[in-house]
Structure formats: structure tokens, C-alpha cells
Amino acid sequence: MTTDDKFETHEHDVLIIGAGGAGLRAAIEASSMGVSVGLVCKSLLGKAHTVMAEGGVAAALGNVEPKDGWKVHFRDTMKGGRYLNQWRMAQLHAMEAPDRVNELEEWGALFDRTADGRILQRNFGGHKYPRLAHVGDRTGLEMIRTLQQHGIHLGMSVYMECTVTRLLGDDNRVSGAFGYWRETGKFVIFKARTVVLATGGIGRAFKINSNSWECTGDGQALAYLLGAELMDCEFMQFHPTGMVWPPSVRGTLITEGVRGEGGTLRNKDGKRIMFDYIPELYAKDTAPTEEEADRWLEESAKGTGKSRRTPDLLPRDIVARAIHSEVKAGRGSPHGGVFLDIHSRRSAADIKRKLPAMYHQFKELGDVDITRESMEVGPTAHYTMGGIRVDPETQETRVKGLFAAGECAAGMHGANRLGDNSLSDLLVFGRIAGHHAAKLAKATSQKSVDAGQIEACEREALAPFEREEGRNPFQVREDLMNQMQKYVGIMRNEGDLQAGVVELERLAADAGKCAVSGNRHFNAGWHETVDLRNLLVVSEAMARAALVRKESRGAHAREDFPDQDKGHWSQVNLVVRKGSAGMEVEQVPLPPLPDEIKQVLEEE
Amino acid sequence: MSDEAKKSDKATLRIWRGNAEGGEFKEYEVGTYPGMVVLDAIHDVQAEHAPDLAVRWNCKAGRCGSCSAEINGKPRLLCMTRMSHFEPGQPITVTPMKTFPIVKDLVTDVSHNFRVAKRIPPFKPRPRDADGHWRMQQIDIDRIQEFRKCIECFLCQDVCHVLRDHDKHDSFAGPRFMIHLATLDMHPLDTVDRRPMMKEELGIGYCNITRCCTEVCPEHITITDNGIIPLKERVADDFFDPVRWLMRKISPPANKKSLPVLPDPIKATTKTKKKQDAEA
Ligand SMILES: Cc1cc2nc3c(=O)[nH]c(=O)nc-3n(C[C@H](O)[C@H](O)[C@H](O)COP(=O)(O)OP(=O)(O)OC[C@H]3O[C@@H](n4cnc5c(N)ncnc54)[C@H](O)[C@@H]3O)c2cc1C
Ligand code: SF4
Ligand code: SF4
Ligand code: FES
């Protein structure tokens, strides 16, 4: 019996795994190039994590501030990333983002408008000018719905609620993917000439996080296990403002848009904290006093002015560590955060109109009326800058035919992502990945899939059913999240990271002993065991890379090496790959900057 | 009683367990804690008692619309329903959405909705202005932006009697798609005429304005009054007067003013009020 008879099999030119912003954009591009496209996702279409994005999408349209342009956006991005970004990706991103946003409008998106009827843009952390196209605080929803409604009419096949557990092929060439239907538990094989991974983030590795359940690092793990490389894994962004109370919603995100609209961070004494945490790199562009910060807010809303921006909108790593320090010094709020105040800054009507989702969220889940009271906020694991290493021009990994885009790919954001550079990243690199995947698919033939490999995939997936007595997968996941939070969190040091690696080894053993009961139909416990394997890969990569990088840079903060290094560490990315004796971390020099790019960086 | 004091309390969940062939209620006890929502309780049941309990969810923040179910008979999002909402000591009954076929436990087959979505002809804009922009005034898109808040939870589809009691899935697209059609029809840039389809294939006539859909919408979209009623009027008028339809497409703002905006009879929100003022 051939594998085709034994398993449901589908064949496509291009297989796209993930239907968030990146996957959908890739699918649209590939479909419009006339190849056959399969799009697989773990949830229903339109539910991917992208739907949660609130603030906006960054693009130098120059509608509010005509001085904006790709060079300014590029500089902001490189500076935010502490110059560890792959410069070419940051450049492509800054140049192409405006077209990608305009294209959304062509497909039906309705962004908020300027007075003269064009796309309105607002301020956000680390962006020099008002740059964010947005729709209230539900920009991600607008984006995913637009892409979805456009995409479904282009003839792609969508496989919803289907989880891919392995890529097929070898470390030279990808040939497809193996997965199961969540509903029935039955296995399915996808044969494809090229594959695009667009599986999103890894937030579920931490106890306190802002991510949906899907963010378990699947794409990173799938790529790693096939033989592709990961990069920048030490850089995990902790968003400064997650909810801290009540426990049920701990970690749930509060959009940076609150600060964009004038919200300020205060400690328990009512003092605005951020003026004490302005780093040298940003001193020149940041208001040192409350008066100037407030003036800036007024002026920038009108698109005028010379004042410098408020430190409440410094890049996320800086704000998150400031909150961490305030709490540590005993100046925090009752439940271990600080206060975020918008009610004294804006009218109730403004708040409800500009930040409806936040108003709603606090009212319903936190019993707080943000038009009258301050919110309690603290850092929450949010976004990974690290991910699959790709070629900046094509988004192809070192495995031929395997591409990656969106949050699961690395390189664009360096050591720290600026808010809202992700939605634009999804569009720009989703398109590029889709384009090159389709182009390559047209030029190559389908590689055969190996029956032995498929049997191994099946055995691996079913193993938890064979174990009679074993560990509870939910408890092992909980344990993993706690250990990562404790040892590989917002402040790191050698001892903790070593301990973390040891814990992860123990957890890998525990995960190997997980058992599940019941049948394969929509079995949450079983699904958990599959996700656990992936979480363990990305967690280990993060801990090991964090151990190697002996400095503090961007999102990676080491108590034992508190300074940003001007020498060696400013020149290397860390690349993680599977070696013969386990995970290896290699230091790889940054690609050299061409002179014209150097020049752009130096202009100001 | 403060939230803290409730910590050691227990709650009982009566969850429907089964599949298309049949099923039964099972009771589970879980500990409660401050701020807990029903989805938390269900996760605790999975972790402690029934790892094979099936439930859909993604964001746990009321943003993705995955976790729709019926709690004590009311269509709601599991992740936005606080445990403290219910009488202590009384079991909380959780059942899958009734309108859709059961897959397993709390998971239903909502694929019908995706099929309807595919049948609706997509947005097709008029050309850009000479300078490459499209100009639209905020006031002209406010109402469509309200419709675009839809998270596709399908709770409105679940509660609409045309689908729920009369099973008209083949002839009525349902409230979610009525507001999708309203979005397209009122979009200042769109050029496609979907009126014959709305009338004949998507069955707008089946809606008899009971407003049940508006009542359950977690995004507080005024589905009936701001969406379906104006749409019905347009279909009725325009069906016999294509010139009028064309005129409106060509000069949307002027026509906007003549559209009736009815206040939500159940809860006139500040937002709709403000809109009325603005349009008055
Ligand atoms: C609360 C919140 C707010 C945010 N706000 C903003 C913002 O305002 N601006 C901004 O720029 N960024 C924001 N971000 C970040 C941004 O939303 C994400 O980085 C981005 O949406 C990731 O998109 P993606 O397409 O890469 O992946 P996702 O949207 O995460 O989609 C991943 C897809 O892959 C699928 N998938 C995963 N694993 C598998 C598998 N094994 N098999 C099959 N399918 C699989 C999933 O089902 C899903 O469809 C925010 C993030 C959060 C958490
Ligand atoms: S108002 Fe119309 S669409 Fe809404 S529930 Fe009633 S009949 Fe259904
Ligand atoms: S209109 Fe409201 S109830 Fe209906 S699917 Fe959308 S969000 Fe849900
Ligand atoms: S889980 Fe997303 S709406 Fe409830």
C-alpha cells in the first residue's frame, strides 16, 4: 500500500503554513501568480493571532507628517533594533510598506481618515513621526479580515483546523508537510514544490504573555527539525503594558496606543516614571521634562512642532525594564505593576472613541473604568524578534524550497522590534515569500515523499496514546512556562540561564512521558503534547543563545553584563542549528553595510 | 465580599459532552479565583478532569470570536463571561451553539458561514483620485467601521430564529452576512451591485426585525437598525430604481444624510447618539 492510499493526500505548487497576516499575504501573492496554493492553519480562518493586533501598521506614507519617508522609517527601525537587524530587510520593509498599506485599501480596508480624507497616521513608540495607519484599536482585525475576504476569491484551498507536525524532505530540499485534522485526529499529507512557514510567535513559552494559544513556535521548530537555521533567538520582547490584575487576565495586552494618545506611566507616588529612564541613545530626541513632553503631544497631533517626544513612548525594552525597576524598588502598584493613566489626559468621550477595545476590556474583565481610573500594568511576553533565518531578498531558508515570513522569521527587527513594525513586516515579507515560493515552484518539480519518513511522523504523533501511565501534558506545559518566566525572563544572568537549561532538559524528558486518554477527535490533551515539543525547541534555543550573548542589548538584558557592547557583540548575530550532539549556537558576523546605507544611517 | 475572599470557593460546571450521535451533561467542580471567566473554568476542567474536552478558543480577550457557546442558554463568548456573573452555588450550564451541527462537546461545525462568505462578490473599488489617494471623510465611514468590528463569533447566526428554529441556512445568509453586505453596499468606493443577490439568493426578506441578533452581539454592533433596516430599504427602493442606486454610488456623502439612522431601542449608546447629532 502506498502512502497515498493510506493517508488523505493533497498536492499543491505552494503550501503555506499559517493564515495570519504573513500567511494570507503570501497566499494572495502566490495565487495571483497562477500557481496552486494550499493554506493550512490550526484555527478557523480569520482567527490567527494577527487578529489581536491593536495599535496599527507602520508605513511612511507621509500623510500627517510630510517629512516622513523610507529613510526615516529605516533609521528608526535600525536604531530600535540596536543595529543588529539585517539591514536589507529593514530597507525593503521601509520602502515597500506604504505600497502594501495602500493595497489593503484597494481590497476594502477602511483606515481612520485625516481631515482631508486620506489615511490617518498616529504616533507610536520609537517612530519619529506619526506613522501608523490604524483603525481605532483593532487594526489587526481590519487587516486580517481584508486579506481573508480578498484571498478567498482567488482560488486557494484553505485547510482549517489542521496542525502540521513535521515538514517532509531533508535538509537540502523540502517536499511537503505532515499533519492532522484537529476535528478527527486523522492524518493528512501535503505534497508541495515549495513551502512557506508563517506560523507566528512563541509567547506561550512564558507564564505571563499576551499571545493566543497558537503561538507555540511551531514554524521555528518545524524548520529547525528539518535542518534550517534559527537566528536572534535570545531576543524576546516583553511588552511593557500587560494587564496585571485580576489573575485571569494577567498578561493580556494593553495597546501602546494608550500612550500614543497621551497616556502616562506613574508609580505609586503618582510620579511620572519615564523621565528617569532615558538612555543616552535616545536623549537627543526625548523630552526631558513633563512640560516639553506634553507640548509635543499637542503639537504632533496637529502635525507641527519642534518639541521632543515623551519618554513614555521610548522603545518597549526600555519602558519594560523601567517598570521592572520601579516595582523592584518598591514603588509599584498594589498588584505588582505601575499605573497607566489616560483618564486625566483625555476626555471620556475621546477615550471611548479612540480606545474602544481597551475601554471594553478593562470594564468587562478588570472592573476598571479607564475613563475615571488608572490601569495597573506590567511587562508581558509579547513578540519574538528571533526565528527562522532567511535570505533577505527572497525569504528562503537554507533548505531549498522552504521559505519563512512574519513573526516566525528573523532578521527584520534585530534586538528589538518597534511597535507596529510587525503588521507591516507581515505584508512586506509575506508578499516577498509568496512571490519567490511561487516563482521557484514554477521552475522546479515535486520531489517524491519518503514512505519511511511518513511512518516516522505517524509514530511520533501517536506515541502519547501508547503510554499507559504518564505525565499530564497540561501540567508539563504549565511547568515549562513557569521555568521560562523564572530563568529566561526580562532580567537574565549566567546562573539563572544555566539553571534554565537544566530545567529544560528535565522538561524535555517529562514531555517524552506525556500520556493522553480518549480518542483522537478534537482531543485537547493530545494537541498539547504536540505543541509542547515545539515550545521546548524554541525555549532551549532562547536560553542557549541568551547564555552566549554576554551583553545587554535591546530586549536581551543581562544583570551580569548590564552594558551594550560597542565591540564584538555589536557585530554578530547568533545562529542556532541542530548539530550531531544537540543544539549548536554559532556567532555569525553581520552582513557589511554598503556605503549608501551607512550614509542613510548617519543622516539625521 | 472582596474578590480575595472568594478565592477558595468552588463552582460547578454542567458541560454538554458528546458528538453528532448524541451526548449528555457531565458535572465538574473547579476552584474559582478573582476575575475568572468561564473559559478559565473550562481550561481547568481540561487540565484536571477531562483532557479530551473539546472547546474552541484563541485569544481569551474577546477579539477573535472563537469561543462562542451557550451559557445557561444564552449565546455568549466563554472568554468574556465572568464567573462572578452567576449566582454562587448554582451550577453553570455550558452547551454548544444550537444552530450549528455538533462536532464534539462545545465545538460546532460553522463551515456554513465560510461557504456563504465565499458566495458574496468581493469589494471592487472605483479608480483612485488623480494623486493616487482615495479620499473618504471619517463621517462617511463611521458606520461601516462599526460593522467592521465584527469578530465573526457567529453568535448572531446562532440566535437568529430564521436559522435556529426554521433552519433556512440555504435561503438566508444570516445577520453576520447582512452586515457584511451592508458594509460593502455603503462603502464609498465600492462599485458592485449586489442587490438582486441580496434579495433572491441571500434572502434579506426573511429577516423580520426581531433584533435578537443585535442583543447578543459582543461587539455591540447595531446589526438590525444600522445595518439590516437601511439595507432592506435600499433593496426595496433600488430594486425598482437602478438610477437612484447609481446616483448614491456616485455621490455617497449627499445621500448618506438622507439615510435613516434609528437609535437602538434596547440601549441607545453614546456612540449612536453622537452619530445622530453629527448627521442631523
Ligand atoms: C495583543 C497583541 C497586539 C499586537 N499589536 C500589534 C500592533 O498593533 N502592530 C503590530 O505591528 N504588531 C502587533 N502585534 C504583533 C503582531 O500581531 C504579530 O507579530 C503578528 O500578527 C504575527 O503574524 P503572523 O502572520 O506572523 O502569525 P500569526 O498571526 O500568529 O498566525 C500564525 C498562523 O499560523 C498557524 N499555525 C501555527 N502553527 C501551525 C501548525 N503547526 N500547523 C498549521 N498552522 C499553524 C496559525 O493557525 C495561524 O493561522 C501584536 C501582538 C499581540 C499579541
Ligand atoms: S433581526 Fe433579522 S437577522 Fe436579526 S435575529 Fe431577527 S430575524 Fe434574524
Ligand atoms: S455581528 Fe456581532 S454577533 Fe454577529 S458574528 Fe459579528 S461580532 Fe458576532
Ligand atoms: S477566545 Fe477569542 S473571543 Fe474568546
mmCIF file of C-alpha atoms in Angstrom, chain B residues 30-238:
data_model
loop_
_atom_site.group_PDB
_atom_site.id
_atom_site.type_symbol
_atom_site.label_atom_id
_atom_site.label_comp_id
_atom_site.label_asym_id
_atom_site.label_seq_id
_atom_site.Cartn_x
_atom_site.Cartn_y
_atom_site.Cartn_z
ATOM 1 C CA VAL B 30 -13.416 23.727 39.821
ATOM 2 C CA GLY B 31 -11.857 26.219 42.222
ATOM 3 C CA THR B 32 -12.537 29.879 41.459
ATOM 4 C CA TYR B 33 -10.283 32.918 41.632
ATOM 5 C CA PRO B 34 -10.625 36.660 41.058
ATOM 6 C CA GLY B 35 -11.600 37.757 37.601
ATOM 7 C CA MET B 36 -12.134 34.171 36.457
ATOM 8 C CA VAL B 37 -14.099 33.700 33.244
ATOM 9 C CA VAL B 38 -15.990 30.602 32.108
ATOM 10 C CA LEU B 39 -13.211 29.757 29.630
ATOM 11 C CA ASP B 40 -10.734 29.612 32.551
ATOM 12 C CA ALA B 41 -13.042 27.168 34.281
ATOM 13 C CA ILE B 42 -13.211 25.028 31.160
ATOM 14 C CA HIS B 43 -9.434 25.004 30.889
ATOM 15 C CA ASP B 44 -9.231 23.879 34.495
ATOM 16 C CA VAL B 45 -11.654 21.078 33.706
ATOM 17 C CA GLN B 46 -9.400 20.038 30.811
ATOM 18 C CA ALA B 47 -6.257 20.134 32.924
ATOM 19 C CA GLU B 48 -7.712 18.392 35.969
ATOM 20 C CA HIS B 49 -10.563 16.137 34.843
ATOM 21 C CA ALA B 50 -11.150 15.797 31.121
ATOM 22 C CA PRO B 51 -8.152 16.392 28.838
ATOM 23 C CA ASP B 52 -10.237 15.359 25.840
ATOM 24 C CA LEU B 53 -12.896 18.040 26.395
ATOM 25 C CA ALA B 54 -13.247 19.916 23.100
ATOM 26 C CA VAL B 55 -13.587 23.691 23.033
ATOM 27 C CA ARG B 56 -12.535 26.378 20.559
ATOM 28 C CA TRP B 57 -10.660 29.431 21.723
ATOM 29 C CA ASN B 58 -7.717 31.586 20.647
ATOM 30 C CA CYS B 59 -7.211 34.995 22.155
ATOM 31 C CA LYS B 60 -9.008 34.870 25.507
ATOM 32 C CA ALA B 61 -9.562 38.574 25.152
ATOM 33 C CA GLY B 62 -12.837 38.818 23.233
ATOM 34 C CA ARG B 63 -11.074 39.638 19.976
ATOM 35 C CA CYS B 64 -11.094 36.563 17.806
ATOM 36 C CA GLY B 65 -14.648 35.279 18.207
ATOM 37 C CA SER B 66 -13.645 31.618 18.540
ATOM 38 C CA CYS B 67 -15.122 30.689 21.916
ATOM 39 C CA SER B 68 -18.835 31.084 21.219
ATOM 40 C CA ALA B 69 -21.178 28.805 23.169
ATOM 41 C CA GLU B 70 -24.365 28.993 25.187
ATOM 42 C CA ILE B 71 -24.084 29.611 28.896
ATOM 43 C CA ASN B 72 -27.253 28.908 30.860
ATOM 44 C CA GLY B 73 -28.975 29.035 27.498
ATOM 45 C CA LYS B 74 -27.614 32.449 26.426
ATOM 46 C CA PRO B 75 -25.278 32.755 23.428
ATOM 47 C CA ARG B 76 -22.043 34.265 24.754
ATOM 48 C CA LEU B 77 -18.277 34.324 24.433
ATOM 49 C CA LEU B 78 -16.779 31.977 27.018
ATOM 50 C CA CYS B 79 -13.762 34.211 27.494
ATOM 51 C CA MET B 80 -15.783 37.347 28.187
ATOM 52 C CA THR B 81 -18.219 35.845 30.676
ATOM 53 C CA ARG B 82 -17.157 36.296 34.262
ATOM 54 C CA MET B 83 -17.850 33.525 36.752
ATOM 55 C CA SER B 84 -18.924 36.178 39.259
ATOM 56 C CA HIS B 85 -21.815 36.941 36.896
ATOM 57 C CA PHE B 86 -23.625 33.852 38.177
ATOM 58 C CA GLU B 87 -25.359 33.024 41.423
ATOM 59 C CA PRO B 88 -22.819 31.222 43.675
ATOM 60 C CA GLY B 89 -23.708 27.626 44.374
ATOM 61 C CA GLN B 90 -25.797 27.234 41.220
ATOM 62 C CA PRO B 91 -24.278 25.033 38.513
ATOM 63 C CA ILE B 92 -23.316 26.861 35.324
ATOM 64 C CA THR B 93 -24.567 25.066 32.242
ATOM 65 C CA VAL B 94 -22.447 25.247 29.102
ATOM 66 C CA THR B 95 -23.742 23.930 25.789
ATOM 67 C CA PRO B 96 -22.554 24.266 22.188
ATOM 68 C CA MET B 97 -24.259 26.737 19.814
ATOM 69 C CA LYS B 98 -27.579 25.190 18.893
ATOM 70 C CA THR B 99 -27.869 26.432 15.337
ATOM 71 C CA PHE B 100 -24.817 24.617 14.022
ATOM 72 C CA PRO B 101 -24.195 20.851 13.758
ATOM 73 C CA ILE B 102 -22.198 19.380 16.635
ATOM 74 C CA VAL B 103 -18.645 18.232 16.056
ATOM 75 C CA LYS B 104 -17.711 17.354 19.598
ATOM 76 C CA ASP B 105 -18.609 18.717 23.059
ATOM 77 C CA LEU B 106 -18.610 22.514 22.728
ATOM 78 C CA VAL B 107 -17.283 22.578 19.166
ATOM 79 C CA THR B 108 -19.751 23.011 16.315
ATOM 80 C CA ASP B 109 -19.442 22.883 12.546
ATOM 81 C CA VAL B 110 -19.532 26.520 11.442
ATOM 82 C CA SER B 111 -18.311 25.830 7.902
ATOM 83 C CA HIS B 112 -21.649 27.034 6.514
ATOM 84 C CA ASN B 113 -20.576 30.588 7.314
ATOM 85 C CA PHE B 114 -17.384 30.256 5.333
ATOM 86 C CA ARG B 115 -19.336 28.974 2.362
ATOM 87 C CA VAL B 116 -21.704 31.935 2.479
ATOM 88 C CA ALA B 117 -18.744 34.321 2.694
ATOM 89 C CA LYS B 118 -17.336 32.881 -0.474
ATOM 90 C CA ARG B 119 -20.572 33.428 -2.385
ATOM 91 C CA ILE B 120 -20.618 37.166 -1.757
ATOM 92 C CA PRO B 121 -18.857 39.024 -4.591
ATOM 93 C CA PRO B 122 -15.809 40.832 -3.220
ATOM 94 C CA PHE B 123 -15.184 44.562 -2.915
ATOM 95 C CA LYS B 124 -14.303 46.327 -6.156
ATOM 96 C CA PRO B 125 -13.287 49.978 -5.846
ATOM 97 C CA ARG B 126 -13.642 52.866 -8.225
ATOM 98 C CA PRO B 127 -10.330 54.260 -9.555
ATOM 99 C CA ARG B 128 -8.115 56.338 -7.299
ATOM 100 C CA ASP B 129 -8.052 60.123 -7.386
ATOM 101 C CA ALA B 130 -5.509 61.679 -9.738
ATOM 102 C CA ASP B 131 -2.880 61.961 -6.986
ATOM 103 C CA GLY B 132 -3.128 58.258 -6.136
ATOM 104 C CA HIS B 133 -5.185 58.655 -2.974
ATOM 105 C CA TRP B 134 -8.759 57.781 -2.200
ATOM 106 C CA ARG B 135 -10.474 60.467 -0.227
ATOM 107 C CA MET B 136 -13.163 59.475 2.219
ATOM 108 C CA GLN B 137 -14.442 61.548 5.092
ATOM 109 C CA GLN B 138 -14.394 59.946 8.518
ATOM 110 C CA ILE B 139 -18.063 60.708 8.979
ATOM 111 C CA ASP B 140 -18.915 58.729 5.870
ATOM 112 C CA ILE B 141 -17.158 55.620 7.077
ATOM 113 C CA ASP B 142 -18.019 55.713 10.784
ATOM 114 C CA ARG B 143 -20.976 53.448 10.359
ATOM 115 C CA ILE B 144 -19.193 50.907 8.173
ATOM 116 C CA GLN B 145 -16.353 50.870 10.645
ATOM 117 C CA GLU B 146 -18.918 49.889 13.238
ATOM 118 C CA PHE B 147 -19.867 46.881 11.094
ATOM 119 C CA ARG B 148 -16.239 46.007 10.517
ATOM 120 C CA LYS B 149 -15.782 45.466 14.246
ATOM 121 C CA CYS B 150 -17.389 42.072 13.629
ATOM 122 C CA ILE B 151 -15.216 39.290 15.098
ATOM 123 C CA GLU B 152 -17.163 36.522 13.323
ATOM 124 C CA CYS B 153 -18.216 34.827 16.512
ATOM 125 C CA PHE B 154 -21.442 33.796 14.753
ATOM 126 C CA LEU B 155 -23.455 34.299 17.913
ATOM 127 C CA CYS B 156 -25.918 36.370 15.887
ATOM 128 C CA GLN B 157 -26.274 33.497 13.451
ATOM 129 C CA ASP B 158 -26.815 31.202 16.415
ATOM 130 C CA VAL B 159 -29.639 33.273 17.867
ATOM 131 C CA CYS B 160 -31.452 34.310 14.678
ATOM 132 C CA HIS B 161 -34.717 32.325 14.604
ATOM 133 C CA VAL B 162 -34.680 32.098 10.822
ATOM 134 C CA LEU B 163 -31.603 29.894 11.106
ATOM 135 C CA ARG B 164 -32.072 28.488 14.594
ATOM 136 C CA ASP B 165 -35.727 27.464 14.504
ATOM 137 C CA HIS B 166 -36.552 27.418 10.831
ATOM 138 C CA ASP B 167 -33.239 26.081 9.564
ATOM 139 C CA LYS B 168 -33.241 28.328 6.491
ATOM 140 C CA HIS B 169 -29.478 28.027 6.050
ATOM 141 C CA ASP B 170 -29.855 27.554 2.330
ATOM 142 C CA SER B 171 -32.039 30.570 1.697
ATOM 143 C CA PHE B 172 -30.961 33.145 4.335
ATOM 144 C CA ALA B 173 -27.364 34.273 4.773
ATOM 145 C CA GLY B 174 -27.992 35.419 8.355
ATOM 146 C CA PRO B 175 -27.273 38.626 10.263
ATOM 147 C CA ARG B 176 -23.476 38.363 10.136
ATOM 148 C CA PHE B 177 -23.588 38.462 6.374
ATOM 149 C CA MET B 178 -26.282 41.080 6.247
ATOM 150 C CA ILE B 179 -23.888 43.471 7.954
ATOM 151 C CA HIS B 180 -21.095 42.327 5.677
ATOM 152 C CA LEU B 181 -23.339 43.203 2.736
ATOM 153 C CA ALA B 182 -24.231 46.486 4.382
ATOM 154 C CA THR B 183 -20.513 47.246 4.697
ATOM 155 C CA LEU B 184 -19.984 46.649 1.015
ATOM 156 C CA ASP B 185 -23.115 48.430 -0.088
ATOM 157 C CA MET B 186 -22.365 51.529 1.998
ATOM 158 C CA HIS B 187 -18.643 51.564 1.202
ATOM 159 C CA PRO B 188 -17.973 54.876 -0.540
ATOM 160 C CA LEU B 189 -15.581 53.253 -3.009
ATOM 161 C CA ASP B 190 -17.344 50.038 -3.949
ATOM 162 C CA THR B 191 -18.883 49.616 -7.405
ATOM 163 C CA VAL B 192 -20.583 46.222 -7.358
ATOM 164 C CA ASP B 193 -24.370 45.884 -7.375
ATOM 165 C CA ARG B 194 -25.314 43.045 -5.017
ATOM 166 C CA ARG B 195 -28.988 43.941 -4.639
ATOM 167 C CA PRO B 196 -30.547 41.213 -6.765
ATOM 168 C CA MET B 197 -28.412 38.676 -4.949
ATOM 169 C CA MET B 198 -29.365 40.032 -1.543
ATOM 170 C CA LYS B 199 -32.982 39.725 -2.402
ATOM 171 C CA GLU B 200 -33.001 36.461 -4.259
ATOM 172 C CA GLU B 201 -30.145 34.327 -3.032
ATOM 173 C CA LEU B 202 -29.218 35.699 0.346
ATOM 174 C CA GLY B 203 -32.790 36.126 1.496
ATOM 175 C CA ILE B 204 -32.831 39.525 3.146
ATOM 176 C CA GLY B 205 -36.633 39.315 3.132
ATOM 177 C CA TYR B 206 -36.547 36.538 5.729
ATOM 178 C CA CYS B 207 -35.423 38.920 8.439
ATOM 179 C CA ASN B 208 -38.439 40.195 10.333
ATOM 180 C CA ILE B 209 -36.516 42.622 12.513
ATOM 181 C CA THR B 210 -36.752 40.869 15.856
ATOM 182 C CA ARG B 211 -33.397 42.363 16.876
ATOM 183 C CA CYS B 212 -32.287 39.208 18.709
ATOM 184 C CA CYS B 213 -29.009 39.338 16.786
ATOM 185 C CA THR B 214 -28.251 42.874 17.937
ATOM 186 C CA GLU B 215 -28.868 41.860 21.521
ATOM 187 C CA VAL B 216 -26.238 39.108 21.586
ATOM 188 C CA CYS B 217 -23.513 40.798 19.543
ATOM 189 C CA PRO B 218 -20.447 41.006 21.809
ATOM 190 C CA GLU B 219 -19.128 43.905 19.724
ATOM 191 C CA HIS B 220 -22.357 45.837 20.313
ATOM 192 C CA ILE B 221 -22.899 46.289 16.602
ATOM 193 C CA THR B 222 -26.395 47.641 15.969
ATOM 194 C CA ILE B 223 -26.901 44.941 13.377
ATOM 195 C CA THR B 224 -30.601 45.373 12.786
ATOM 196 C CA ASP B 225 -31.172 49.093 12.986
ATOM 197 C CA ASN B 226 -27.994 50.417 11.450
ATOM 198 C CA GLY B 227 -27.377 47.518 9.082
ATOM 199 C CA ILE B 228 -30.315 45.398 8.049
ATOM 200 C CA ILE B 229 -33.089 48.004 8.027
ATOM 201 C CA PRO B 230 -31.261 50.509 5.785
ATOM 202 C CA LEU B 231 -30.227 47.596 3.599
ATOM 203 C CA LYS B 232 -33.804 46.395 3.281
ATOM 204 C CA GLU B 233 -34.866 49.879 2.263
ATOM 205 C CA ARG B 234 -32.158 50.111 -0.312
ATOM 206 C CA VAL B 235 -33.000 46.765 -1.777
ATOM 207 C CA ALA B 236 -36.715 47.616 -1.895
ATOM 208 C CA ASP B 237 -36.256 51.099 -3.365
ATOM 209 C CA ASP B 238 -33.380 50.443 -5.631
#
